[in-house]
Amino acid sequence: MMLRMTSMAVGIALISLFSQLPPLALVLPILLSAVCLWLWRCYWLACFLAGACWGLFYGHQIVNSQLPVQWQQELLWVEGEVVGLPELSVSRGQPVSRFKLALSQAVCHRGAECHDGLKLLRLNWYQGLAIVPGQRWRLQVTLKRPYGMANPGGFDYQSWLIQQGIGGVGRVVEHPLNQQTGHNTGSVDYWRWQMAKKIDLVRPALQHKHLIKALLIGDKRGISRQQWELFAATGVTHLLVISGLHIGLVSALVFSLLRYPLLLLMPSQPAERWAALLALVCATAYALAAGFTLPTQRALIMIAVVMLRLVYRRHMAAGQGLIAALLGCLLHDPLAPISLSFWLSFAAVACLLYGGVGRYPVATVTAKLLSAQCLVFIGLLPVLAILLGQLSYISPLANILLVPLFSVVIVPANFIAALLSRLDLSLMLWRLVDILLACTMDYLTALFTFTEANRFYIASRPWPVMCLALIGVLLLLLPKGVPVKHYALLLLLPLIFYQQPKLPKGDLRLAVLDVGQGLSMVINTRNHTLVYDLGPEFSETFDTATAVVVPYLRYHGINSVDLLVLSHGDNDHAGGWQRFVSQIETRRLLYGEKPVAEFFMGGFCSAKAWQWDQVEFEFLQAINGQALSNSNNRSCVLKITVGESSFLLPGDIETSMELALVQRYGALLNADILIAPHHGSISSSSWPFVKTVSPDAVVVSSGYRNQFGHPHPSILDRYRALDMTTYSTSQAGALTFFVRNGKVSAPESFREQFQRYWLEGGD
């Protein structure tokens, strides 16, 4: 049975690795083949094909649930119900409501062609209207397909959107016929919203009510960016929001509390069965209260396997139960393997099961907790290094104290207070929870101070190093007395101390990162790193400097930069620079104009040249008083020359400055690769400038279907007319150029390297 379940799980997961889906017509032949193999008693292969069949069918449903490409940015009318908890925030000084709309009917384009596969939208409404869960709306919208930035080391936002079932993202267009058509006050999300509102109004004195709401109903809207960073750095994110741990805790608590009373009240009835059923019901209710997110759904499936085993009194080995839960999760969500929480959840449980085999039972509760924490910390060591790229040595110190505190006191007290919310006792319990959460935050803050200096970042490792680390962990978790266990640490050393090979002298790596509507590049020589621009800051909680550039540097094992160049002060080039310099050691900073009035470091990028590892760098500058009155024209223009190849980085300069540079430098502007000025705007890339530079290729860094229409079609036609190859970060993701032996090669596209079937259809 275990082999059959494993085979089916592998068949489902394998489809998620495909870059393109086989035709849907293959489902029936594959299914018939599986039936024939089953009749021939080749059970494991039949299960494998059945799993692949389900993965293939689900994949086509995912593709069909996305907005048709030709409907993007068209005016559409949609009708549906608000689900989840809407957010009201400020973006670039403008109030915006962000919410999800579950469509109640097919979407039609211009009243003719209709698409019934689209089920869920993620919308922004810049009117600042307070949206309430359960409201039914008829709205005019413009949409784009789910899309996200694609960079090495970065978060795959596009895959996350698709896994959530979101088929389109966009904004509400103001129209007099936009109207609310009803309100479903019986929805779970409306109850969650009411509970959150009640806690805000009735318990305003609670200092950490936002954390109380996060633990009670999965409302994470009040958690600040600084707090998220604190939780991540100390490894306790799973404790401060509803996770599989909390749902498992609730089910175990209910089962333990009901088992013996039921046995006394109903001695002739199977009390264990009833306790297990009630525990499963409570776990389901708690998962619903958390918004029934994918991580809580996976936890519920794992709990259901355990509880149903008790209900039906079927013996099941621990490993078999884990595989059954794994298969259940994949049947429910075949794209689960692309989720980080999926791997962390099952890896943690597997570590506890594998590490506990053949060991003597631990006597005290404290010893059990210590043992469990050690097993999970050791077992997840390579998983965290591979998936997250960092290790925090103090995570066990945080969890060893907080796991029992949350398990035994905070979560149960919070839950009971909610049930007794109409009584005075609830206020006493919530005050207790608030005090304990305050102590928790103080404790984490103290640990965080230590963590900042002792966090260990793991750069990208080759697969042999990662395999050795996994084998080493398996050996470390073996019982005492196994001779080879002592040599396991040697297998972990490459993971910790491996250094990525340096570029040879005279070679260069230049990466144009995908930062949406903005610009950021990282240039590496053998011993030096230059960062040119950081992309935009979208809000107080998100900027590409920390979401894209910093992860890229960590991915390549770079913890400091020799020079940061901010071409000019516009947000799409210098956004989030303060957060960047606080996380990455920046030895020098140059800029075209001061990003802020009060500046503590750096200077202007005046015309000068220098050399790093046989690579020539030079700032180009032309004096034109009228042109320099424009912020874009004050951009730092950088030329990089290595051997026979050269790159020109002109920032956002416009036609007047381009002509001034042509007049001053002439043929010296010639370069093999040109970064399109001002993202391909109509105000740049003048004929004289482009012909003088005469590049073989042009890279346009712009946002996917951005509101400015960059790159402008006439500019693209100009590049084509001059026989220049054009690349776009919105289509290719991060583009990486290598110069080896003085010659530049065609760029590597991140999207092409990591293409998956659900990412098809972008243009």
Short mmCIF file of N, CA, C and O in Angstrom, two decimals, residues 14 44 59 97 139 154 205 255 260 266 298 356 386-387 398-399 457 462 493 515 660 666 686 728 735:
data_model
loop_
_atom_site.label_atom_id
_atom_site.label_comp_id
_atom_site.label_asym_id
_atom_site.label_seq_id
_atom_site.Cartn_x
_atom_site.Cartn_y
_atom_site.Cartn_z
N LEU A 14 5.17 15.04 -10.44
CA LEU A 14 6.02 15.11 -11.63
C LEU A 14 5.46 16.10 -12.66
O LEU A 14 6.22 16.81 -13.33
N TRP A 44 1.86 -0.54 -8.72
CA TRP A 44 2.59 0.71 -8.49
C TRP A 44 2.64 1.56 -9.74
O TRP A 44 2.49 2.79 -9.70
N GLY A 59 -3.73 20.48 -14.21
CA GLY A 59 -2.92 21.49 -14.88
C GLY A 59 -3.69 22.24 -15.95
O GLY A 59 -3.58 23.47 -16.08
N SER A 97 -8.11 50.13 -1.66
CA SER A 97 -8.68 48.92 -1.08
C SER A 97 -8.25 47.73 -1.93
O SER A 97 -8.43 47.74 -3.16
N LEU A 139 -18.86 45.35 -11.13
CA LEU A 139 -17.81 46.35 -11.30
C LEU A 139 -17.24 46.32 -12.70
O LEU A 139 -17.15 45.25 -13.34
N GLY A 154 14.76 35.29 -5.79
CA GLY A 154 13.59 36.06 -5.42
C GLY A 154 12.36 35.20 -5.21
O GLY A 154 12.31 34.03 -5.59
N ALA A 205 -7.87 48.54 24.47
CA ALA A 205 -6.72 48.73 25.35
C ALA A 205 -5.65 47.66 25.14
O ALA A 205 -4.55 47.79 25.67
N PHE A 255 -9.22 16.45 21.55
CA PHE A 255 -9.23 14.99 21.69
C PHE A 255 -8.88 14.58 23.12
O PHE A 255 -9.53 13.71 23.72
N TYR A 260 -11.60 11.16 27.92
CA TYR A 260 -11.92 10.52 29.20
C TYR A 260 -13.32 10.87 29.69
O TYR A 260 -14.03 9.99 30.20
N MET A 266 -20.25 7.60 28.50
CA MET A 266 -20.77 6.57 27.59
C MET A 266 -19.84 5.37 27.60
O MET A 266 -19.07 5.14 26.65
N ARG A 298 -3.63 21.92 4.14
CA ARG A 298 -2.69 20.79 4.21
C ARG A 298 -2.61 20.24 5.63
O ARG A 298 -2.57 19.02 5.83
N GLY A 356 12.90 9.69 15.71
CA GLY A 356 12.39 9.00 16.89
C GLY A 356 12.45 7.49 16.80
O GLY A 356 12.19 6.79 17.80
N ILE A 386 18.74 25.28 1.55
CA ILE A 386 18.46 25.15 0.13
C ILE A 386 17.30 26.04 -0.29
O ILE A 386 17.36 26.74 -1.31
N LEU A 387 16.22 26.05 0.50
CA LEU A 387 15.01 26.75 0.10
C LEU A 387 15.02 28.23 0.49
O LEU A 387 14.50 29.07 -0.25
N ALA A 398 14.55 30.38 20.40
CA ALA A 398 13.24 31.01 20.40
C ALA A 398 12.13 29.98 20.52
O ALA A 398 11.20 30.13 21.31
N ASN A 399 12.24 28.90 19.75
CA ASN A 399 11.16 27.92 19.71
C ASN A 399 11.09 27.06 20.96
O ASN A 399 9.99 26.67 21.37
N TYR A 457 24.11 33.38 5.96
CA TYR A 457 23.46 33.29 4.66
C TYR A 457 24.15 32.22 3.81
O TYR A 457 25.37 32.11 3.78
N PRO A 462 25.69 23.88 -5.67
CA PRO A 462 25.46 22.85 -6.70
C PRO A 462 24.79 21.63 -6.08
O PRO A 462 24.89 21.38 -4.87
N LEU A 493 29.91 19.98 5.95
CA LEU A 493 30.91 21.04 5.79
C LEU A 493 30.85 21.72 4.42
O LEU A 493 30.97 22.95 4.33
N VAL A 515 12.65 44.23 -12.10
CA VAL A 515 12.08 44.99 -10.97
C VAL A 515 10.79 45.68 -11.37
O VAL A 515 10.38 46.66 -10.75
N ALA A 660 23.53 65.89 -26.48
CA ALA A 660 24.72 66.50 -25.87
C ALA A 660 25.84 65.48 -25.73
O ALA A 660 27.02 65.80 -25.96
N GLY A 666 30.88 61.44 -29.40
CA GLY A 666 30.87 60.87 -30.74
C GLY A 666 30.96 59.35 -30.72
O GLY A 666 30.22 58.66 -30.01
N SER A 686 16.73 58.64 -29.24
CA SER A 686 16.68 59.41 -30.48
C SER A 686 17.52 58.73 -31.56
O SER A 686 18.46 57.98 -31.27
N SER A 728 13.53 42.17 -23.25
CA SER A 728 12.69 42.88 -22.28
C SER A 728 12.61 42.08 -20.99
O SER A 728 12.35 40.87 -21.02
N LEU A 735 17.86 39.22 -16.91
CA LEU A 735 18.73 38.89 -18.05
C LEU A 735 20.18 39.02 -17.61
O LEU A 735 20.58 40.07 -17.10
#
